[in-house]
Short mmCIF file of C-alpha atoms and ligand atoms in Angstrom, two decimals:
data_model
loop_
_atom_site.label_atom_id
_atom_site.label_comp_id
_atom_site.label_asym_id
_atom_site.label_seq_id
_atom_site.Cartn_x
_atom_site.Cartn_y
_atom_site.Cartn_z
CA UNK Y 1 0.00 0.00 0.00
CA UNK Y 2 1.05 3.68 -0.99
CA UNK Y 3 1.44 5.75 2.42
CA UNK Y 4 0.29 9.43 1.08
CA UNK Y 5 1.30 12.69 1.75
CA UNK Y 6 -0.58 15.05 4.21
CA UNK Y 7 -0.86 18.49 3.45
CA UNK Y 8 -2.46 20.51 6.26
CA UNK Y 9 -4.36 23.47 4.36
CA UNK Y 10 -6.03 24.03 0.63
CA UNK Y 11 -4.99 27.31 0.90
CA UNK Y 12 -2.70 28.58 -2.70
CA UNK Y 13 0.21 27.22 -0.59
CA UNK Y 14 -0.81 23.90 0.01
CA UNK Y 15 -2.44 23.45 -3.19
CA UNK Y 16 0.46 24.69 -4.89
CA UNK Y 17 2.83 21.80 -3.09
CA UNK Y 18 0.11 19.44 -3.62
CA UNK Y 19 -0.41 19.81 -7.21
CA UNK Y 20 3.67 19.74 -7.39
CA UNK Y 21 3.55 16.44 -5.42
CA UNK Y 22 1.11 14.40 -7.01
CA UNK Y 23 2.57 15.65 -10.56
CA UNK Y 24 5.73 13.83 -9.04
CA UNK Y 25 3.87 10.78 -9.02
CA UNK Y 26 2.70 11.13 -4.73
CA UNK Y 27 -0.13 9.81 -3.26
CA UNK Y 28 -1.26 13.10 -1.41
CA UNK Y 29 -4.49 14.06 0.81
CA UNK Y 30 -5.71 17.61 2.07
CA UNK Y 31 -7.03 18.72 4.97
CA UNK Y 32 -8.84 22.32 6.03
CA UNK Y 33 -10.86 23.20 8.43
CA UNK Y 34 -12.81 25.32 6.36
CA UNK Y 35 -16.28 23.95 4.21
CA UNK Y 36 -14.41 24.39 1.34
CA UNK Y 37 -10.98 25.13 -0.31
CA UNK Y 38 -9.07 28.47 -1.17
CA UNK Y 39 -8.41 29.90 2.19
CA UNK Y 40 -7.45 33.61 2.03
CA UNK Y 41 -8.26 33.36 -1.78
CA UNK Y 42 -11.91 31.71 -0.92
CA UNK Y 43 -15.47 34.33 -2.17
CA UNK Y 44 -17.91 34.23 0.66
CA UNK Y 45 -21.47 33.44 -1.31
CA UNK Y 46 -24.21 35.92 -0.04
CA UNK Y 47 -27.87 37.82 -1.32
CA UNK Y 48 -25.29 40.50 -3.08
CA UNK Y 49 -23.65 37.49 -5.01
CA UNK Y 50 -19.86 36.21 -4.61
CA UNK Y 51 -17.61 38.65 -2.99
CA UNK Y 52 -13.93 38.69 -2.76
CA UNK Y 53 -13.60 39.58 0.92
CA UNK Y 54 -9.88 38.42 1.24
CA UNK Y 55 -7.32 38.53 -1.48
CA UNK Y 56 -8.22 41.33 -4.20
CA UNK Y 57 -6.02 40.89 -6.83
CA UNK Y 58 -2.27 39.36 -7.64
CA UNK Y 59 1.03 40.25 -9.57
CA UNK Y 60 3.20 38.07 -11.17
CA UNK Y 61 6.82 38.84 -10.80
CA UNK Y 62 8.82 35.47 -10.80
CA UNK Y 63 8.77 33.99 -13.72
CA UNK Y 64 7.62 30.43 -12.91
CA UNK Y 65 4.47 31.80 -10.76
CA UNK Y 66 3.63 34.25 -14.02
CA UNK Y 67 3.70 30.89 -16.29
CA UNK Y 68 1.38 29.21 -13.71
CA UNK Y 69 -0.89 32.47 -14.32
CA UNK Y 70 -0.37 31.90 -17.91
CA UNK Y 71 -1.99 28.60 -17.79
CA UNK Y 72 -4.93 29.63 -15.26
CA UNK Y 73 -5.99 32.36 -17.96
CA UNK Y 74 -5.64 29.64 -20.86
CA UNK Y 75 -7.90 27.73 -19.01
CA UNK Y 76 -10.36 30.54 -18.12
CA UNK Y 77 -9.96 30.66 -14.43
CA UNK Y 78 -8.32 33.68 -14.28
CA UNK Y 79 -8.34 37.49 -16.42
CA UNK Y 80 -6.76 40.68 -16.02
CA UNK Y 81 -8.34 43.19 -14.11
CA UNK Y 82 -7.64 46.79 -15.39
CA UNK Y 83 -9.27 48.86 -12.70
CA UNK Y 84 -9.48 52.95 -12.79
CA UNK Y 85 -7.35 52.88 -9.47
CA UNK Y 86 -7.23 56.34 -7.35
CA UNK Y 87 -5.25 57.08 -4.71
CA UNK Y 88 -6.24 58.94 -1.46
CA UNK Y 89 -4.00 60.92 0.12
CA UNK Y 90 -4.29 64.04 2.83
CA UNK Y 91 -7.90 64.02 2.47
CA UNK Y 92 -7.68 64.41 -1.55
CA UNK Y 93 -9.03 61.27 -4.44
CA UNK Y 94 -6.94 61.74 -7.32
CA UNK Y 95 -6.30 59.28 -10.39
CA UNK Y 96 -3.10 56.61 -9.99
CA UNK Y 97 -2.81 54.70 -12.95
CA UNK Y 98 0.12 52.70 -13.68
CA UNK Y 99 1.15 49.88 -15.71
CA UNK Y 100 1.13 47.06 -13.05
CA UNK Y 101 -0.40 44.01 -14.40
CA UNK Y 102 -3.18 42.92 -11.72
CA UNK Y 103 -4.49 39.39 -11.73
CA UNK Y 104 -7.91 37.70 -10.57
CA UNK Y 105 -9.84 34.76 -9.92
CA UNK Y 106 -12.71 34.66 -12.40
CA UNK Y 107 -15.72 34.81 -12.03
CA UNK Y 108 -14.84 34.78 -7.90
CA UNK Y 109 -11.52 34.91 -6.73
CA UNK Y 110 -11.93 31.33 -5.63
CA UNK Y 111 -12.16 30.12 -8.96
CA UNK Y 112 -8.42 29.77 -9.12
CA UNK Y 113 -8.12 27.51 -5.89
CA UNK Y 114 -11.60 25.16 -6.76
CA UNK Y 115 -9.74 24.60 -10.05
CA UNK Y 116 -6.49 23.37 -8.55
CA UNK Y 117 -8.07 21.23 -5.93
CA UNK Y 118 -10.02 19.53 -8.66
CA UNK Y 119 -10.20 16.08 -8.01
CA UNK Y 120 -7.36 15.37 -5.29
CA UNK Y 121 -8.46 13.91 -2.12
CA UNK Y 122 -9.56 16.13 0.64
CA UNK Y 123 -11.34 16.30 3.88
CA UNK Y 124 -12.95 19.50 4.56
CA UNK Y 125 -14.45 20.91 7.92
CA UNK Y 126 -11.86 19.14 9.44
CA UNK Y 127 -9.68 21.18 12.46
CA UNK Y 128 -6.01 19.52 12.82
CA UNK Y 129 -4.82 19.87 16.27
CA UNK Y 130 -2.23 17.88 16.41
CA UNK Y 131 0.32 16.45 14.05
CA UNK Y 132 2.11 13.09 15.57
CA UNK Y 133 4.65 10.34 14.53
CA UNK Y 134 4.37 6.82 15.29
CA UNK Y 135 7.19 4.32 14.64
CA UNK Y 136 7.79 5.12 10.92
CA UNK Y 137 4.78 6.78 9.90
CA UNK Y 138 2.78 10.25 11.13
CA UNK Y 139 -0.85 10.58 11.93
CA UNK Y 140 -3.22 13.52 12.33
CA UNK Y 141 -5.81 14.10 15.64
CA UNK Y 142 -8.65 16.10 14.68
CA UNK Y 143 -10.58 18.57 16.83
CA UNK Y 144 -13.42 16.01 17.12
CA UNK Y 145 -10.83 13.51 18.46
CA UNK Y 146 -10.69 11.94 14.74
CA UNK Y 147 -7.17 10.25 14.09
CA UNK Y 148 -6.20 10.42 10.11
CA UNK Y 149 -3.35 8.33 8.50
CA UNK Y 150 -0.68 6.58 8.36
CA UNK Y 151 1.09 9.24 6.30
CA UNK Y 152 5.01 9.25 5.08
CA UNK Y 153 5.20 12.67 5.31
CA UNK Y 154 3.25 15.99 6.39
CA UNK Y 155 3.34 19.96 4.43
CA UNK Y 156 1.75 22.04 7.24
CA UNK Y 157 0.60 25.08 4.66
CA UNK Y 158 -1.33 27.31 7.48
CA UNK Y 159 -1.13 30.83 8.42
CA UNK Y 160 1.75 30.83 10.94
CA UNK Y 161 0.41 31.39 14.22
CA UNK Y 162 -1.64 27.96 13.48
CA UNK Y 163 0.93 26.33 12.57
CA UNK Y 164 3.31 26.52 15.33
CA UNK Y 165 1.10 24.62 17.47
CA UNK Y 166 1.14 21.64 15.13
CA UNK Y 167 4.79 21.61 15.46
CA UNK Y 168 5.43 20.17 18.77
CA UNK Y 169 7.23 17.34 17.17
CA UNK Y 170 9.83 19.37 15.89
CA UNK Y 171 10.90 22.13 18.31
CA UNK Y 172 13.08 23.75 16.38
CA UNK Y 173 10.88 24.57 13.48
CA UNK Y 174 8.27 25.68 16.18
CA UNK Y 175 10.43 28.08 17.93
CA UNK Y 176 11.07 30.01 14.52
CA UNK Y 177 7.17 29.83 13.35
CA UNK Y 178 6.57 31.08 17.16
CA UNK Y 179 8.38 34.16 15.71
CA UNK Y 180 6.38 35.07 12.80
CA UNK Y 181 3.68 37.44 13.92
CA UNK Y 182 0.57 38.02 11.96
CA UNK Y 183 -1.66 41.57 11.26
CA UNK Y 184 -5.66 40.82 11.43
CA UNK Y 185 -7.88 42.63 8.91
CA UNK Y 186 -11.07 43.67 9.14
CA UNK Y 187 -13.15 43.42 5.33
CA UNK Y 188 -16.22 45.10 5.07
CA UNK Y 189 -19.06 44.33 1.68
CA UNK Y 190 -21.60 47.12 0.86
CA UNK Y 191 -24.01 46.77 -1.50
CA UNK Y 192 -25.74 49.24 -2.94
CA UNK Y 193 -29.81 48.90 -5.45
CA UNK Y 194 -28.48 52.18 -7.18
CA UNK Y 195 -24.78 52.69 -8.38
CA UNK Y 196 -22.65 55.36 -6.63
CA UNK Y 197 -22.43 58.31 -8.87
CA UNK Y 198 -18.18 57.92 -8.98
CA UNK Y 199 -15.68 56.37 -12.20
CA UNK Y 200 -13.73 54.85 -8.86
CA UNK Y 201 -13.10 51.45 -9.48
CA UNK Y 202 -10.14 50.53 -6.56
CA UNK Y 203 -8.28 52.81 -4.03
CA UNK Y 204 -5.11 52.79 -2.30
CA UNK Y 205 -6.02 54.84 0.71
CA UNK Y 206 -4.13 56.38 3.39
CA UNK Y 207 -4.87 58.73 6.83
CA UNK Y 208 -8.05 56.69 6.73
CA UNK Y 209 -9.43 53.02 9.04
CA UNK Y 210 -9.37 52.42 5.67
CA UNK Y 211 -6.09 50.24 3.36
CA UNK Y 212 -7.85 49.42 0.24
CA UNK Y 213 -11.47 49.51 -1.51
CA UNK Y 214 -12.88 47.68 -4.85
CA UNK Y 215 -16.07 48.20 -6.74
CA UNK Y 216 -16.89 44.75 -6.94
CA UNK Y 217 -18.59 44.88 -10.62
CA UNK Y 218 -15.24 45.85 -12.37
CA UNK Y 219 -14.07 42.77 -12.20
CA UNK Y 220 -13.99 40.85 -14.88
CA UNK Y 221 -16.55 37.84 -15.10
CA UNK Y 222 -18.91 39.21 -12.16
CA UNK Y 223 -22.68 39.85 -13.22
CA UNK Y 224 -23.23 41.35 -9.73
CA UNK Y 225 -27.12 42.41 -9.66
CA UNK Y 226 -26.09 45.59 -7.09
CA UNK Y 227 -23.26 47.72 -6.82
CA UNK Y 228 -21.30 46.14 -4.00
CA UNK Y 229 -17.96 47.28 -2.45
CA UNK Y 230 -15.27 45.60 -0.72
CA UNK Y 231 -13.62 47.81 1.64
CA UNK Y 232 -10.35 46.86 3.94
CA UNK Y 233 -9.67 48.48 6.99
CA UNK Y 234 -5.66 48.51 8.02
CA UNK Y 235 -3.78 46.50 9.82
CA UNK Y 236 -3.51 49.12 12.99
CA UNK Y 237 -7.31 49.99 13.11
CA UNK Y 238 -8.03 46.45 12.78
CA UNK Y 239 -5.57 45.46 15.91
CA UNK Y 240 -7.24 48.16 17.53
CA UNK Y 241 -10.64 46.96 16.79
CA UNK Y 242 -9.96 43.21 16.84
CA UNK Y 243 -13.04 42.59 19.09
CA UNK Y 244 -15.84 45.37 17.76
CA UNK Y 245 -19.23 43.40 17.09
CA UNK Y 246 -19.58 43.88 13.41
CA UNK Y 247 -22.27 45.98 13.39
CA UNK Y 248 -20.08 48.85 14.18
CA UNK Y 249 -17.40 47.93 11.62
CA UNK Y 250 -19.62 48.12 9.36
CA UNK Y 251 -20.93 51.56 10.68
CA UNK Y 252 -17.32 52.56 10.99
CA UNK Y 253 -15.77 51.91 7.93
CA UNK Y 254 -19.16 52.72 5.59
CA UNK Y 255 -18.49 56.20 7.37
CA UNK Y 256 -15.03 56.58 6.41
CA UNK Y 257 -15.88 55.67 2.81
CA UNK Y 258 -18.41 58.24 2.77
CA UNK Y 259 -15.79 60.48 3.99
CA UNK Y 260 -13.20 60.28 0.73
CA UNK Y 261 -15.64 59.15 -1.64
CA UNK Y 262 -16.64 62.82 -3.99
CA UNK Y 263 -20.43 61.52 -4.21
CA UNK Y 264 -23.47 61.03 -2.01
CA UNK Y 265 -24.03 57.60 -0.62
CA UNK Y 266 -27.28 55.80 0.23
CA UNK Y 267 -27.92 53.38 2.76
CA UNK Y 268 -26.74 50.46 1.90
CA UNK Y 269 -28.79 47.28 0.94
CA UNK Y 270 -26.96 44.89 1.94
CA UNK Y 271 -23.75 44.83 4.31
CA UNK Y 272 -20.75 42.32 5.79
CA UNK Y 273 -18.18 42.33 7.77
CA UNK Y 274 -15.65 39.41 7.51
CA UNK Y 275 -12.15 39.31 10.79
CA UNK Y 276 -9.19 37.97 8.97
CA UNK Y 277 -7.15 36.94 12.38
CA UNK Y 278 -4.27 36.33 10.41
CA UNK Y 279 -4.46 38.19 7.06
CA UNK Y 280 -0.47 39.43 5.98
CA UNK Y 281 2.74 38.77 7.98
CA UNK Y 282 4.14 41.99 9.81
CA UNK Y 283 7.43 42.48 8.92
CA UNK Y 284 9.07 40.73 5.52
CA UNK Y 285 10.63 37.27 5.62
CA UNK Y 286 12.39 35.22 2.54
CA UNK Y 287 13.04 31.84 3.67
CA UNK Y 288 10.96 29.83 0.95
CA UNK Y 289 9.81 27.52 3.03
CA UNK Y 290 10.62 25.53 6.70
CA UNK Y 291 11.50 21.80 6.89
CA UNK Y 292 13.40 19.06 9.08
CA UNK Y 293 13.06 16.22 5.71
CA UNK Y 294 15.12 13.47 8.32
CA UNK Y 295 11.32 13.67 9.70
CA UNK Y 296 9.56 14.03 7.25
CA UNK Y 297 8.00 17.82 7.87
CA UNK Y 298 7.28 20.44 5.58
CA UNK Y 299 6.23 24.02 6.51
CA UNK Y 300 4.59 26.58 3.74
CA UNK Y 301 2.50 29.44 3.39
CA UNK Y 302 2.59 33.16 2.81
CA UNK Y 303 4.28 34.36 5.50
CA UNK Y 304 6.92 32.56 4.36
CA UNK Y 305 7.94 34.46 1.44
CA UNK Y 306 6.23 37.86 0.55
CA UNK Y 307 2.84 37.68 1.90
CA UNK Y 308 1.03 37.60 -1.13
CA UNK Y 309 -0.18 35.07 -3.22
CA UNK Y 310 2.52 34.59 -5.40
CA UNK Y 311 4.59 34.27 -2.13
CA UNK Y 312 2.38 31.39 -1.12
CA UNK Y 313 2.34 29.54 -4.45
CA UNK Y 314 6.15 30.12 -4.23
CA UNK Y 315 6.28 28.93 -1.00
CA UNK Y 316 4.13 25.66 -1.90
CA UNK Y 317 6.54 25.14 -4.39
CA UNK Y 318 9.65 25.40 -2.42
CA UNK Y 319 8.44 22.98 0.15
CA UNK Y 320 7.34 20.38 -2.44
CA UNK Y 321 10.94 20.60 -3.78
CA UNK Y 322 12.63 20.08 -0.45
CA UNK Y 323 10.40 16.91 -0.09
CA UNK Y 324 11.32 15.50 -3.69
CA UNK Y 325 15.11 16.59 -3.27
CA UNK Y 326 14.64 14.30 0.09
CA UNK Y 327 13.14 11.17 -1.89
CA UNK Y 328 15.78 11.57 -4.10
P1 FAD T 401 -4.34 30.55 3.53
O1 FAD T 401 -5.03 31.06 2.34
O2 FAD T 401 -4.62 31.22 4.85
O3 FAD T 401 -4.68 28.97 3.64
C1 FAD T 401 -4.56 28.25 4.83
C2 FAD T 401 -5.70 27.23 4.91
O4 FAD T 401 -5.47 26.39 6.03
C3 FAD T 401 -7.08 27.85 5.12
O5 FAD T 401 -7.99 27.34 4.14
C4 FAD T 401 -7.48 27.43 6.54
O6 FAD T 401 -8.87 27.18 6.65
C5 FAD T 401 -6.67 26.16 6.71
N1 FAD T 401 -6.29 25.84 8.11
C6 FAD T 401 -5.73 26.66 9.04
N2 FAD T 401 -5.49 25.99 10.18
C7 FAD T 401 -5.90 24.72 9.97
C8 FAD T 401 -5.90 23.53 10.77
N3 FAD T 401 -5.43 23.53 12.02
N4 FAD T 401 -6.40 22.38 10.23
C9 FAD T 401 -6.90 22.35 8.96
N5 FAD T 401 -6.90 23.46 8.16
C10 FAD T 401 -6.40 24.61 8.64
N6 FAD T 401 -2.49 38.95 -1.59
C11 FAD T 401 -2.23 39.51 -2.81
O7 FAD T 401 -1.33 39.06 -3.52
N7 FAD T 401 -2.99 40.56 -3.27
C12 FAD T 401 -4.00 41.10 -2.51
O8 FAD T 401 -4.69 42.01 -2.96
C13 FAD T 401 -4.27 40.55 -1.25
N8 FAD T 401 -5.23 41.08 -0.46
C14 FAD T 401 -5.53 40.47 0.71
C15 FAD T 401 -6.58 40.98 1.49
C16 FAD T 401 -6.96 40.34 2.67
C17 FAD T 401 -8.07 40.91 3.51
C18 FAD T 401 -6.27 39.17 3.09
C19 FAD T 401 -6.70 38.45 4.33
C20 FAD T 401 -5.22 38.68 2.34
C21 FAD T 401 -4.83 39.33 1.16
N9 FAD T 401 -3.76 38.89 0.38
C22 FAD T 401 -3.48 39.45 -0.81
C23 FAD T 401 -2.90 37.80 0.86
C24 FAD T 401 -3.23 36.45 0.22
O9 FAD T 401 -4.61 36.22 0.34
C25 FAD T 401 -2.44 35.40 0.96
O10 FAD T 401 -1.06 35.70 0.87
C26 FAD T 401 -2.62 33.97 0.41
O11 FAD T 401 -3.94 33.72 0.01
C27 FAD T 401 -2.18 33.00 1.52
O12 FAD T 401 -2.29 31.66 1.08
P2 FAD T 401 -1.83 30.47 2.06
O13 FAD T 401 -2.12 29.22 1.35
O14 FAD T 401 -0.43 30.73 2.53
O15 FAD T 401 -2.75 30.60 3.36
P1 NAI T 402 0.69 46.24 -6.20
O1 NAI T 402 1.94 46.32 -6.97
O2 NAI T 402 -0.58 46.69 -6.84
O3 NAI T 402 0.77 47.07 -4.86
C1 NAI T 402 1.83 47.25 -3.98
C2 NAI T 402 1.60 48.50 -3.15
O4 NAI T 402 2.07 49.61 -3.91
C3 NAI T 402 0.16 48.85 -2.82
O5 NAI T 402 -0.24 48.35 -1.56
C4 NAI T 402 0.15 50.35 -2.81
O6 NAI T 402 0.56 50.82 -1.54
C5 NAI T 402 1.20 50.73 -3.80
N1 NAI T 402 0.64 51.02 -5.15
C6 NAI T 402 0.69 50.18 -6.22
N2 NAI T 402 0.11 50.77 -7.29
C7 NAI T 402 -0.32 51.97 -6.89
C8 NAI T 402 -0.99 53.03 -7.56
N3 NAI T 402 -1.36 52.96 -8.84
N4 NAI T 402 -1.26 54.15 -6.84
C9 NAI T 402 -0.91 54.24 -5.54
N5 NAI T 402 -0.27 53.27 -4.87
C10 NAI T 402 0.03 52.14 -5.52
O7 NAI T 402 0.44 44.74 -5.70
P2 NAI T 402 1.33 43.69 -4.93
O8 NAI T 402 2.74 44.14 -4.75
O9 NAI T 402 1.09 42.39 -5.55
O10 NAI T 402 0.69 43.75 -3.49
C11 NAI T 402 -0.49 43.11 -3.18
C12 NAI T 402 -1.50 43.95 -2.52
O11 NAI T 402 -2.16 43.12 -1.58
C13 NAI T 402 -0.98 45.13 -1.73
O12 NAI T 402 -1.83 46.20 -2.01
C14 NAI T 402 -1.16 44.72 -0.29
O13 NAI T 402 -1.42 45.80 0.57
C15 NAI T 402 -2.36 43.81 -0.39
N6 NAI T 402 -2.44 42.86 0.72
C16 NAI T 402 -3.38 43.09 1.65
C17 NAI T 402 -3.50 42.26 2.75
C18 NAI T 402 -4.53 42.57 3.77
O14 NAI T 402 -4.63 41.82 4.74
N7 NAI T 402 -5.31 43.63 3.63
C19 NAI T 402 -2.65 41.07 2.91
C20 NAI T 402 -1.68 40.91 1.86
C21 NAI T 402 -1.60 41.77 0.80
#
């Protein structure tokens, strides 16, 4: 029998590694905790359609995650986006274009991540908690007290902060994921029946709760029935906040938008308000990826590289390289 390869997370990062493993010829099987696959790069379904509340859009700068891009716009599951982009700055909108290619998921961002999972094994809604090795091979304990394997080897592709407590293990590797701190950020959705009155289609923003905003609809693919915005709050008001019942986010941040958009804003018809705990790594880190192959651990995500998702598909990669070099 074929012992298979665990990968802990169907984030870009794991998916990434396991697409690179099973290409290799590797039994593989995901786990996430999550209903379905994508992670940060998942569209939360709701009455105002599909919206993008995490990841908004991606660049390609390496050259081997801009061929993988290549291939996910041959195959339709991804398109340029070519947004009217404005920039807020001491309390004035004004026009930024540039000639950065942006990147995303189409028709949802999550299109990108369904169509890498596509058939591999996975079990979803599934917490790991603990990550153990018997005489020669490693099991997983679930947080229903579930035990998963035998496996050969395990890629632990989770936001760091998770991750380190799967490491117990392997001390070492746990000490330096310990390190790696993560920012939270708050998303907010508005929708609006009647289109705001404004050519604004994204917005770097700063001196504002608010990072970032999108007008949903520009995207390429969507077929949104309202006009719904995705709004980001920063890292620092979002520490601050960390525990505000959403209702006030919402209030919050739908103010400050009202505040540096140049048009009047109706209620909105429909809002959310989404906590990423662990949305970007603070502070920049460029080790690839973290492993100890004598026992058989892998360690990938994000925060490993850039903390963006070509830094996680990057990262996914690295980690499924270490493991082949290891077979070797
Ligand atoms: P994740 O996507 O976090 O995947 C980890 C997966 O592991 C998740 O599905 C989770 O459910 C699962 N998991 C965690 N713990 C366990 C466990 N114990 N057991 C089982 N499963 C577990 N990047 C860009 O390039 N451009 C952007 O515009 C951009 N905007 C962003 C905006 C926001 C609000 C956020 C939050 C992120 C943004 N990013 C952006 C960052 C980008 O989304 C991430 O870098 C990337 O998606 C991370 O992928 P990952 O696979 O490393 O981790
Ligand atoms: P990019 O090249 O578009 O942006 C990099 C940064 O440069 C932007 O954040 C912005 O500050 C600035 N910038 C770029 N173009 C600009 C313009 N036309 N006008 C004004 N400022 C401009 O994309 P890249 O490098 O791929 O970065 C990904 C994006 O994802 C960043 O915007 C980053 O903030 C965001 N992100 C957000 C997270 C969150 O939790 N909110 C987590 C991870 C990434």
């Amino acid at each position: 029998m074929t012992v298979p390869i665990a990968i802990i997370g169907t984030g870009i990062a794991g998916l990434s590694a396991a697409r690179a493993l099973q290409a290799a010829g590797h039994a593989i099987h995901l786990f996430d905790k999550s209903r379905g696959s994508g992670g940060r790069m998942s569209s939360k379904r709701s009455d105002a359609g599909a919206l993008d509340m995490g990841a908004q859009y991606f660049t390609a700068r390496d050259r081997r995650f801009a061929a993988a891009v290549q291939q996910w716009q041959a195959d339709g599951h991804v398109a340029e986006w070519t947004p009217l982009l404005y920039n807020f700055h001491g309390g004035q909108l004004s026009l930024s274009p540039d000639e950065q290619v942006r990147w995303v998921g189409k028709p949802r961002m999550s299109a990108i991540t369904r169509a890498m999972l596509g058939d591999m094994p996975v079990t979803f809604s599934c917490r790991i908690t603990e990550v153990f090795r018997g005489e020669e091979h490693w099991n997983l304990l679930d947080a229903d007290g579930r035990s998963h394997g035998p496996f050969s080897q395990v890629v632990i592709a989770i936001p760091a902060p998770q991750a380190s407590t799967l490491l117990a293990a392997a001390p070492k590797l746990a000490s330096v994921v310990a390190g790696v701190k993560m920012e939270p950020t708050w998303a907010v959705a508005l929708a609006f029946d009647t289109p705001l009155e404004t050519p604004l289609e994204g917005c770097f923003v700063q001196d504002s709760p608010i990072d970032w905003l999108a007008r949903n609809r520009s995207k390429p693919g969507r077929d949104d029935k309202m006009d719904t915005w995705i709004l980001h709050a920063t890292s620092a008001w979002s520490r601050q906040h960390l525990d505000m019942p959403k209702e006030q986010v919402i209030d919050h941040l739908h103010g400050a938008f009202a505040e540096l958009i140049n048009c009047s804003m109706p209620a909105p018809a429909f809002t959310l308000a989404h906590r990423w705990l662990y949305a970007r790594p603070a502070g920049g880190r460029e080790v690839g990826a973290l492993s100890d192959p004598d026992l058989g651990l892998y360690v990938c995500g994000d925060w490993c590289l850039s903390g963006r998702v070509e830094g996680a598909w990057l990262s996914g990669q690295e980690a499924a390289r270490r493991l082949l070099e290891h077979l070797k």
